[in-house]
Amino acid sequence: MASNNQFFESNQNFLLDEEFIRWRLSDTEESNEYWRDFPVKNPHLRQKLQEAIIQFDAIKINRYTLTDEDKMEVYRSVLVKIDRYKRYKRRELSRRIGSVAAVLVIGVMSLLFIINQKDTVSFEDSVRDAIAGKTLPDEEIYLLSGDEKISIVHKAHISLTKEGKALVTDSTDTRKELLLTTTELNKLVVPYGKRADITLSDGTEVWLNSGTQLDFPSEFMGDKREIHVNGEIFIDVVHNPTIPFIVHTQGMDIYVAGTSFNVSAYNDDLKKTVVLVKGKVQVETDGRQMAELLPNEKIEMTGNDFTKESVDVSEYISWTKGILKFDETPVSEILKKIGRYYNVQFERIPEIELNDKTCSGKLFLSNNLDSVMNSVSVLSSTVYQRENNIIHITKK
Amino acid sequence: MTPIDLSWQNFVKKGDEPSFSIIYNKHADDLFSYGTSLGFQKEMCKDAIQDTFYKLYISRENLRDIKNITAYIFKSFKHRLIDLSRKNTREETTGSITESLTESFTLHVTVLDDMIDIENAELIKKKVYSLLEGLTANQREVVYLKYMIGLEHKEIAEMLGIREDSARKLLYRTMEKLRQQASEEDFREGLGVLFLIFLHQ
C-alpha cells in the first residue's frame, strides 16, 4: 500500500489504480475499511479521491438501453394485459394510461449583477485589475406551507406523499414530516450556496439550483399540472398525455408535450433560457406560442427577442451532479456561477481585463470554496487570495 | 427511504398507477441490460419484462412484505427468462438451457458522457475490462448485480440459488482473483517504472 501512496503523489490518478477500481467494483468490507482510512492518512489527497469516486460513476458494465418507443410499447402491453385481467375480474377499469418519465431542464444564464447593492463591500483600495468577492452569511433552505415553515438541511431530499404530506429525508436518514396546505401553493426556497431536490405528487422530480424558489401544490388536481419557478431547475417530468405539465416563470411558460426537458429562469436575470434534454416542449410568452424545442436545443430569451440554437446539454445540467462545465466561458460568468453555489458576492469591475479571459474545463463543486477557487485560478492563470470573508482575484 | 421505495409503498398499499409506472421506468433499462448480458435476444427480454410487471401488478396483494423491490423484480425477471427459453427449447430441440444460461455473461464496459477525459476513459475501460475478463460467468454476474444494480449478498444468493455465505465467498473469491491479476499487472508496471528510471539516469 505504501508504494501505492507514492504512486498517487506523483500521478494523483486514482482512476487508473487497480486497488481503487477493485474497491469501486466490489465494495467489500475489507476494501471499504482501507479507503475510509485513506483520506485520514493522506489528507492532501482527500479532494482527488472524492473527485475520482464521482468520476468512476460514469463507468458502466453491460449497459444497454431500450428506446423510448420500446419502453412505451412494453408498458402499454402490460397495461393491456392488466386491463384484460381486470375485465375478467369484472372490476371497473381505469382508462388512464400510465406515465413514462420525462426529463426537463430549464436554465437561465444571466449577466453578472450584484443583486443586493447594500451588502456590497467597497473595494476602493483594492488593486486595479482585481475582482473582489465577499462570502455571505449562511441561509437555510425552507419549506413554506400556509403558516407553517420548516427549515431543511443542505442536499436533503423531499418527497410528497399521497396523504398530502412532505417527507424530508437528509443524508443521515433523519426524517421530518409536514402536513401541506391544500388551499394554496406551497413554497420551497433554496438560498444561494444551497441546493435541494423534491419529488412532486405525480412522481415528477425537480432539482433546485442555488437561489431558486419553487411554488407547487400538495397534489395536482384538475386537468393541468402547474408549477411556478424563479431560478434554475432541472426537472424530470412524469409523462401523462391526458394531464399536461406547465412550468410558469416570469414572462415565459413551458408546456411539456413529449417526454422530457430542462428549464432555468431567475426573475432578476435579463436572459432566460430553456434547454431540452429529451422529448418536446413548447415555450409561450403572454399566451402566444413562441417556439417548439427539440432535444439538444436551447432557446434564449432577452426581453422580447429570442434565439434558438443547438447546444451540448451536459453543460447545462452538470450542476445536478455537483460539477460545473465550461467551454471558453468568460471568467466573469464562471465567478457568477460559483457565487451562486457558494453564496459569494463578486463585485463587477467592467473595465478590467479579467472579464475577457475565458476558461474551459470542469470544476468539482466540493464543500471547500478554497479548493474550488484554487482550481479556477489555475484554469484562468490568476492569483487567488482570501482574507476571512473577502476574496481577491488578481492577474498573475 | 429512497424515492423508489416510496413509490413501491404507494403502489403496493393503494394500487397507485403513477407509482407503478415510476417503478417500471426505473427498472426497464436495467432489466434489458441484465437479460442481454445473460445472452438473450431483445424480443425475449421485452417479453420477460412485460410478464414480470404484469405479474407484479396483479399479485401485489401478496407482495406487501417485500422490502427490496429491485431485488424482487430482478429475481422474478430471471425466472421468467428461464421459463420462456425452456418453452422455446421444447418447441425446437432438446438441450439444457439453464446450463448455457450460467455459462455466459457477456462483458461490455462503457464510460458515460464526458465526465472523464477521452484518453483516460480508454485506459480505465481497458483496465476494468481486463480485470473482469478473467472471471467466470457466475463471478461476472455477481459483480454486475452488486456494482450496477446495488444488490446485497443475500439477494444475489437468492437469485443465483445459492446460500448467502456461498455468495459472500463467491464475491470474496472473485475479488481475490481480481487482486491476483492486478498484482501481476503491478509487476509489469513496476518494470516499466524501473526502465524509465534507468533511462533518466
XYZ file of C-alpha atoms in Angstrom:
597
model
C 0.000 0.000 0.000
C 2.915 2.312 0.726
C 4.044 2.127 -2.859
C 0.517 2.985 -3.939
C 0.625 6.198 -1.983
C 3.817 7.179 -3.699
C 2.213 6.423 -6.993
C -0.587 8.875 -6.168
C 1.853 11.535 -5.021
C 3.280 11.749 -8.499
C 0.316 10.863 -10.688
C -2.669 11.519 -8.456
C -4.823 9.408 -10.709
C -6.962 7.064 -8.668
C -8.977 6.097 -11.712
C -6.080 4.088 -13.098
C -5.245 2.356 -9.823
C -6.340 -1.291 -9.591
C -6.937 -1.184 -5.829
C -9.255 1.749 -6.369
C -11.074 0.142 -9.309
C -11.496 -3.105 -7.392
C -12.904 -1.220 -4.444
C -15.462 0.626 -6.578
C -16.474 -2.596 -8.360
C -16.676 -4.931 -5.390
C -17.390 -2.803 -2.350
C -16.126 -5.472 0.088
C -15.804 -4.752 3.822
C -12.043 -5.045 3.698
C -11.592 -2.507 0.893
C -14.162 -0.154 2.420
C -12.082 -0.021 5.568
C -8.899 0.757 3.690
C -10.441 3.551 1.619
C -12.262 5.016 4.587
C -8.893 5.452 6.317
C -7.107 6.622 3.202
C -8.127 10.310 3.293
C -7.418 10.394 7.038
C -3.866 9.239 6.413
C -3.490 11.302 3.237
C -5.484 14.486 3.819
C -3.889 16.206 0.823
C -5.460 13.576 -1.463
C -8.943 13.795 0.034
C -10.232 16.076 -2.711
C -8.670 13.973 -5.516
C -10.230 10.845 -4.055
C -13.686 12.407 -3.868
C -13.437 13.545 -7.480
C -12.332 10.092 -8.599
C -15.279 8.479 -6.790
C -17.715 10.795 -8.586
C -15.984 10.251 -11.932
C -15.945 6.475 -11.551
C -19.742 6.506 -11.513
C -19.510 7.099 -15.256
C -18.057 3.580 -15.691
C -20.819 1.174 -16.579
C -20.752 -2.560 -17.183
C -23.102 -4.060 -19.749
C -25.248 -1.022 -20.107
C -27.833 -1.438 -22.840
C -30.871 0.767 -23.234
C -34.276 0.325 -24.784
C -35.611 3.122 -26.957
C -38.469 5.213 -25.574
C -40.726 3.609 -28.169
C -39.779 0.113 -26.970
C -40.366 1.109 -23.376
C -43.768 2.593 -24.215
C -44.704 -0.470 -26.248
C -43.838 -2.884 -23.434
C -45.605 -0.716 -20.880
C -48.728 -0.475 -22.990
C -48.768 -4.252 -23.377
C -48.540 -4.585 -19.605
C -51.496 -2.228 -19.214
C -53.492 -4.072 -21.855
C -52.915 -7.371 -20.071
C -53.841 -5.826 -16.736
C -56.912 -4.356 -18.388
C -57.990 -7.750 -19.686
C -57.357 -9.274 -16.273
C -59.455 -6.612 -14.579
C -62.315 -7.053 -17.015
C -62.089 -10.736 -16.432
C -62.349 -9.985 -12.743
C -65.385 -7.813 -13.536
C -63.735 -4.875 -11.976
C -64.041 -1.331 -13.013
C -61.335 -0.396 -15.440
C -59.234 2.632 -15.065
C -58.690 4.059 -18.501
C -55.778 6.176 -17.590
C -52.626 5.234 -19.369
C -49.691 5.266 -17.026
C -46.924 7.644 -17.362
C -43.425 7.482 -18.664
C -40.693 9.503 -17.082
C -39.799 12.724 -18.768
C -36.809 14.922 -18.274
C -36.965 18.678 -18.416
C -34.111 21.038 -17.931
C -34.782 24.716 -17.572
C -31.858 27.052 -17.307
C -31.224 30.732 -17.132
C -27.932 32.326 -17.943
C -27.600 35.811 -16.636
C -25.172 38.666 -16.607
C -23.078 39.198 -13.555
C -25.016 41.514 -11.337
C -24.805 42.496 -7.789
C -28.239 41.691 -6.580
C -28.218 43.442 -3.285
C -26.328 46.700 -3.525
C -26.345 47.499 0.165
C -24.482 44.290 1.000
C -21.650 45.134 -1.322
C -18.336 45.877 0.247
C -16.471 48.768 -1.225
C -13.151 47.844 -2.682
C -11.805 51.271 -3.391
C -8.434 50.337 -2.045
C -8.213 47.111 -3.970
C -5.616 46.785 -6.633
C -6.615 47.610 -10.158
C -7.127 44.550 -12.306
C -8.650 42.655 -9.459
C -12.012 41.093 -8.790
C -13.086 41.033 -5.218
C -15.758 38.912 -3.634
C -17.322 38.562 -0.243
C -18.756 35.399 1.301
C -22.240 35.971 2.678
C -23.761 34.541 5.845
C -25.300 31.098 5.579
C -29.029 30.979 4.988
C -31.242 27.930 5.327
C -33.408 26.117 2.823
C -37.010 26.239 3.933
C -40.372 24.835 3.040
C -43.384 27.125 3.477
C -46.907 25.754 3.656
C -49.667 28.126 4.788
C -48.466 29.429 8.141
C -46.079 26.528 8.705
C -42.396 26.894 7.951
C -39.715 24.252 8.386
C -36.012 24.562 7.641
C -34.252 21.877 5.678
C -30.591 20.874 5.626
C -28.390 21.114 2.529
C -28.822 18.292 -0.020
C -31.896 16.819 1.714
C -34.488 15.044 -0.402
C -38.172 15.964 -0.170
C -40.980 13.642 -1.273
C -44.695 14.382 -1.346
C -46.854 11.531 -0.106
C -50.376 10.628 -1.148
C -51.672 11.887 2.199
C -50.556 15.412 1.230
C -47.516 15.359 3.488
C -43.977 16.422 2.693
C -41.414 13.863 3.796
C -37.905 15.289 4.254
C -35.002 12.837 4.346
C -31.472 14.126 4.945
C -28.134 12.407 4.380
C -28.154 10.916 7.879
C -31.573 9.336 7.148
C -33.276 11.567 9.686
C -36.884 12.150 8.610
C -39.189 15.093 9.121
C -42.838 15.367 8.128
C -45.002 18.360 7.365
C -48.710 18.284 6.502
C -49.134 20.564 3.482
C -51.940 23.028 2.956
C -54.339 22.272 0.113
C -55.825 25.758 -0.166
C -52.774 27.483 -1.633
C -49.438 26.703 -3.244
C -46.509 25.598 -1.101
C -43.084 27.178 -1.484
C -39.649 25.597 -1.447
C -36.982 28.280 -1.130
C -33.326 27.440 -1.757
C -30.900 30.298 -0.959
C -27.581 30.922 -2.669
C -24.986 28.377 -1.609
C -27.563 25.563 -1.238
C -29.293 23.003 -3.430
C -32.269 20.661 -2.924
C -34.450 18.217 -4.783
C -38.104 17.277 -4.474
C -40.418 14.572 -5.815
C -43.843 16.050 -6.565
C -47.160 14.233 -6.024
C -47.195 12.796 -9.578
C -43.647 11.413 -9.258
C -42.049 14.275 -11.203
C -38.605 15.054 -9.821
C -37.260 18.593 -9.568
C -33.664 19.616 -8.762
C -33.427 23.205 -7.499
C -30.220 25.109 -8.100
C -28.991 27.796 -5.707
C -31.138 30.910 -5.369
C -34.344 29.268 -6.564
C -37.959 29.373 -5.412
C -40.470 26.728 -6.461
C -44.243 27.043 -5.904
C -46.140 23.754 -6.092
C -49.450 22.215 -4.964
C -49.601 19.415 -2.391
C -51.397 17.408 -5.045
C -52.046 18.083 -8.722
C -55.783 18.487 -9.279
C -57.879 19.064 -12.373
C -56.790 18.871 -15.985
C -53.388 20.568 -15.662
C -50.245 20.137 -13.594
C -48.732 23.553 -12.904
C -45.693 24.810 -11.011
C -44.035 28.250 -10.729
C -40.299 28.808 -10.816
C -37.994 31.714 -10.099
C -34.452 30.466 -10.596
C -32.963 27.378 -12.148
C -34.325 23.856 -12.108
C -33.717 20.540 -13.774
C -36.987 18.692 -13.994
C -37.789 15.096 -14.863
C -41.483 15.186 -15.711
C -43.613 12.084 -15.396
C -45.296 11.942 -18.765
C -49.049 11.821 -18.826
C -50.603 12.833 -22.157
C -54.019 13.493 -20.633
C -52.820 15.909 -17.940
C -50.288 18.400 -19.417
C -47.441 19.750 -17.291
C -46.751 23.507 -17.349
C -43.798 25.344 -15.864
C -44.570 29.030 -15.284
C -41.765 31.573 -14.998
C -41.865 35.348 -15.105
C -42.849 36.181 -18.690
C -42.438 32.663 -20.037
C -44.393 29.398 -19.776
C -43.161 25.962 -20.819
C -45.580 23.260 -21.907
C -44.407 19.674 -21.776
C -45.710 17.961 -24.862
C -43.472 14.955 -25.279
C -41.286 13.176 -22.805
C -38.533 15.231 -21.194
C -36.974 18.697 -20.686
C -34.893 21.164 -18.552
C -35.618 24.900 -17.544
C -33.981 27.887 -15.744
C -35.354 31.422 -15.141
C -34.323 33.940 -12.471
C -36.711 36.903 -12.236
C -33.844 39.362 -11.957
C -31.984 37.993 -14.959
C -32.323 39.649 -18.316
C -31.673 36.457 -20.214
C -33.772 33.337 -19.681
C -33.037 30.001 -21.289
C -34.701 26.647 -21.713
C -32.623 23.634 -22.664
C -34.312 20.439 -23.758
C -32.762 17.060 -22.968
C -35.455 14.662 -24.175
C -38.889 14.866 -25.772
C -40.614 18.030 -26.918
C -41.665 21.278 -25.211
C -43.422 24.461 -26.240
C -42.377 27.838 -24.954
C -45.013 30.565 -24.663
C -44.978 34.219 -23.679
C -48.192 36.101 -22.889
C -50.170 33.080 -24.062
C -48.616 33.234 -27.531
C -46.685 30.246 -28.727
C -43.145 31.323 -29.364
C -41.185 28.235 -30.181
C -41.080 24.497 -30.021
C -37.899 22.848 -28.803
C -36.372 19.543 -29.827
C -33.697 17.632 -27.870
C -30.291 19.338 -27.583
C -31.820 22.696 -28.461
C -31.647 25.826 -26.379
C -33.877 28.827 -26.540
C -32.602 32.087 -25.127
C -34.905 34.991 -24.413
C -33.875 38.586 -23.750
C -36.871 40.861 -23.402
C -38.984 40.135 -26.465
C -36.146 38.759 -28.558
C -35.340 35.113 -28.668
C -32.776 32.913 -30.358
C -32.693 29.175 -30.795
C -29.547 27.089 -31.205
C -28.156 23.586 -30.780
C -26.133 23.025 -27.622
C -24.297 20.382 -25.636
C -26.896 19.787 -22.901
C -24.380 18.350 -20.441
C -23.008 21.859 -19.857
C -26.418 22.963 -18.638
C -27.284 20.036 -16.417
C -23.877 19.170 -14.923
C -24.721 21.187 -11.789
C -27.143 18.470 -10.697
C -24.114 16.171 -10.383
C -22.079 18.737 -8.438
C -19.916 19.653 -11.415
C -19.676 22.858 -13.430
C -18.587 22.507 -17.050
C -17.121 25.358 -19.035
C -16.234 25.755 -22.667
C -14.433 29.013 -23.364
C -16.576 30.665 -20.749
C -15.595 34.169 -19.546
C -14.120 34.261 -16.045
C -16.870 36.681 -15.032
C -19.529 34.095 -15.960
C -17.701 31.393 -14.008
C -17.411 33.610 -10.943
C -21.111 34.349 -11.098
C -21.961 30.654 -11.092
C -19.520 29.950 -8.277
C -21.009 32.873 -6.406
C -24.449 31.297 -6.626
C -23.220 27.947 -5.407
C -21.148 29.190 -2.503
C -23.014 32.356 -1.660
C -20.178 34.724 -2.525
C -20.729 38.153 -3.982
C -18.238 39.162 -6.636
C -18.067 42.805 -7.484
C -18.161 43.548 -11.150
C -15.426 45.759 -12.433
C -16.227 46.067 -16.126
C -13.080 47.831 -17.223
C -10.632 45.224 -16.045
C -9.240 42.689 -18.464
C -10.002 39.668 -16.297
C -13.537 39.662 -17.570
C -12.239 38.964 -21.063
C -10.307 35.891 -20.015
C -12.026 32.602 -20.783
C -11.663 29.107 -19.327
C -12.543 25.608 -20.448
C -12.796 22.613 -18.171
C -14.673 21.044 -15.319
C -14.997 22.185 -11.738
C -15.964 19.831 -8.950
C -18.151 21.693 -6.520
C -16.751 20.352 -3.278
C -17.651 21.637 0.154
C -14.461 23.627 0.205
C -14.642 27.008 -1.530
C -10.855 27.437 -1.303
C -10.100 24.363 -3.367
C -12.668 25.421 -5.979
C -11.229 28.928 -6.187
C -7.718 27.470 -6.466
C -8.837 25.402 -9.449
C -10.339 28.485 -11.059
C -7.156 30.476 -10.609
C -5.098 27.665 -12.143
C -7.505 27.402 -15.092
C -7.528 31.136 -15.719
C -3.903 31.917 -14.739
C -4.920 34.254 -11.973
C -3.928 34.551 -8.345
C -6.491 33.910 -5.661
C -6.327 35.193 -2.102
C -8.826 35.025 0.704
C -8.844 37.061 3.861
C -11.683 35.956 6.115
C -14.754 36.549 4.000
C -13.203 38.764 1.342
C -11.856 37.221 -1.847
C -9.362 38.866 -4.193
C -8.530 37.638 -7.655
C -5.661 39.289 -9.448
C -3.782 38.736 -12.668
C -0.554 36.802 -12.447
C -36.425 5.659 2.303
C -35.462 6.134 -1.339
C -37.952 7.536 -3.899
C -38.340 4.059 -5.395
C -39.230 2.553 -2.004
C -41.782 5.306 -1.565
C -43.294 4.539 -4.977
C -43.402 0.857 -4.054
C -45.233 1.635 -0.795
C -47.722 3.805 -2.678
C -48.308 1.107 -5.223
C -48.454 -1.938 -3.000
C -50.753 -0.337 -0.423
C -53.062 1.650 -2.692
C -52.519 0.271 -6.185
C -51.376 3.744 -7.266
C -50.805 3.592 -11.035
C -48.377 6.534 -11.457
C -46.182 4.894 -8.804
C -46.325 1.663 -10.779
C -45.156 3.459 -13.917
C -42.289 5.051 -11.967
C -41.177 1.600 -10.814
C -41.404 0.342 -14.393
C -39.374 3.225 -15.807
C -36.683 2.907 -13.164
C -36.118 -0.762 -13.993
C -36.830 -1.277 -17.711
C -33.318 -0.460 -18.997
C -31.547 -2.319 -16.189
C -33.616 -5.452 -16.796
C -32.958 -5.230 -20.512
C -29.215 -4.873 -19.833
C -29.257 -7.841 -17.475
C -31.178 -10.046 -19.915
C -28.855 -9.072 -22.767
C -25.827 -9.844 -20.574
C -27.222 -13.315 -19.995
C -27.287 -13.757 -23.759
C -30.981 -13.318 -24.500
C -32.341 -11.620 -27.610
C -34.064 -8.255 -27.395
C -37.590 -9.550 -28.097
C -37.345 -12.217 -25.432
C -36.094 -9.634 -22.906
C -39.023 -7.371 -23.753
C -41.489 -10.256 -23.309
C -39.972 -11.155 -19.957
C -40.074 -7.509 -18.792
C -43.740 -7.350 -19.776
C -44.601 -10.569 -17.931
C -42.636 -9.512 -14.852
C -44.538 -6.243 -14.491
C -47.884 -7.800 -15.266
C -47.294 -10.358 -12.529
C -46.098 -7.631 -10.165
C -49.315 -5.713 -10.740
C -51.835 -8.496 -10.351
C -50.175 -10.181 -7.379
C -49.431 -7.046 -5.386
C -51.808 -8.097 -2.592
C -49.365 -10.889 -1.760
C -46.255 -8.752 -2.007
C -46.733 -6.420 0.955
C -43.823 -7.881 2.891
C -41.260 -7.316 0.173
C -38.586 -4.919 1.389
C -36.339 -4.560 -1.646
C -38.484 -4.240 -4.740
C -35.483 -4.091 -7.117
C -34.186 -7.454 -5.898
C -37.655 -8.981 -6.249
C -38.092 -7.653 -9.804
C -34.681 -8.967 -10.887
C -35.315 -12.395 -9.426
C -38.739 -12.570 -10.989
C -37.359 -11.410 -14.363
C -34.591 -14.026 -14.404
C -37.037 -16.823 -13.596
C -39.296 -15.609 -16.355
C -36.395 -15.587 -18.855
C -35.543 -19.166 -17.943
C -39.180 -20.252 -18.284
C -39.543 -18.556 -21.659
C -36.350 -20.079 -23.028
C -37.364 -23.525 -21.756
C -40.633 -23.155 -23.612
C -38.766 -22.188 -26.782
C -36.273 -25.012 -26.401
C -39.052 -27.571 -26.014
C -40.509 -26.348 -29.262
C -37.219 -26.571 -31.127
C -34.714 -29.054 -29.812
C -33.831 -30.622 -26.522
C -30.895 -29.403 -24.512
C -30.381 -27.749 -21.225
C -30.877 -24.009 -21.417
C -30.143 -23.413 -17.752
C -26.683 -24.784 -18.316
C -25.892 -22.439 -21.151
C -27.509 -19.651 -19.137
C -24.964 -19.911 -16.364
C -22.138 -20.379 -18.794
C -22.313 -16.971 -20.386
C -22.309 -13.487 -19.037
C -21.061 -11.058 -21.647
C -18.812 -8.174 -20.851
C -19.075 -4.678 -22.233
C -17.595 -1.657 -20.474
C -18.746 1.863 -21.273
C -17.892 5.304 -19.962
C -20.904 7.591 -19.745
C -20.875 11.150 -21.122
C -17.691 13.142 -20.826
C -17.005 13.242 -17.102
C -13.645 11.587 -17.793
C -11.116 12.722 -20.422
C -11.075 10.626 -23.580
C -7.503 9.310 -23.136
C -8.143 8.355 -19.517
C -11.531 6.855 -20.348
C -9.913 4.435 -22.812
C -7.257 3.401 -20.279
C -9.794 2.894 -17.492
C -12.101 0.959 -19.799
C -9.235 -1.361 -20.689
C -8.290 -1.856 -17.041
C -11.847 -2.601 -15.914
C -12.332 -4.927 -18.864
C -9.140 -6.867 -18.279
C -9.932 -7.195 -14.562
C -13.350 -8.676 -15.292
C -12.332 -10.692 -18.348
C -10.575 -13.368 -16.311
C -13.650 -14.110 -14.181
C -16.148 -16.911 -14.697
C -19.655 -16.089 -15.926
C -21.007 -16.558 -12.408
C -18.447 -14.242 -10.901
C -19.146 -11.561 -13.500
C -22.835 -11.835 -12.745
C -22.102 -11.287 -9.048
C -20.001 -8.179 -9.775
C -22.683 -6.897 -12.142
C -25.534 -7.351 -9.672
C -23.515 -5.767 -6.883
C -21.942 -2.863 -8.783
C -24.540 -1.970 -11.407
C -27.761 -2.891 -9.579
C -26.602 -2.497 -5.981
C -27.994 -5.761 -4.652
C -26.868 -7.244 -1.329
C -25.199 -10.635 -0.830
C -28.407 -12.095 0.496
C -30.349 -11.028 -2.577
C -27.671 -12.188 -5.004
C -27.601 -15.559 -3.230
C -31.347 -15.898 -3.701
C -31.102 -15.060 -7.388
C -28.318 -17.498 -8.118
C -29.953 -20.177 -5.981
C -27.028 -20.442 -3.595
C -26.648 -19.870 0.161
C -25.778 -16.433 1.484
C -22.357 -17.441 2.780
C -21.673 -19.023 -0.609
C -22.480 -15.696 -2.278
C -20.139 -13.936 0.106
C -17.442 -16.488 -0.630
C -18.058 -16.196 -4.333
C -17.618 -12.458 -4.198
C -14.570 -12.880 -1.986
C -13.056 -15.336 -4.422
C -13.955 -13.011 -7.274
C -12.082 -10.221 -5.594
C -9.136 -12.460 -4.799
C -8.975 -13.296 -8.461
C -9.120 -9.630 -9.392
C -6.357 -8.987 -6.871
C -4.050 -11.621 -8.321
C -4.461 -10.241 -11.808
C -3.799 -6.780 -10.531
C -0.598 -7.749 -8.761
C 0.666 -9.332 -11.941
C -0.036 -6.101 -13.765
C 1.580 -4.085 -10.998
C 4.659 -6.163 -11.510
C 4.712 -5.327 -15.197
C 4.116 -1.668 -14.446
C 6.909 -1.797 -11.879
C 9.262 -2.983 -14.555
C 8.204 -0.080 -16.724
C 8.946 2.382 -13.957
C 12.365 0.833 -13.361
C 13.089 1.107 -17.016
C 12.126 4.764 -17.050
C 14.329 5.493 -14.076
C 17.162 3.782 -15.853
C 16.644 5.918 -18.939
C 16.512 9.013 -16.809
C 19.922 8.349 -15.300
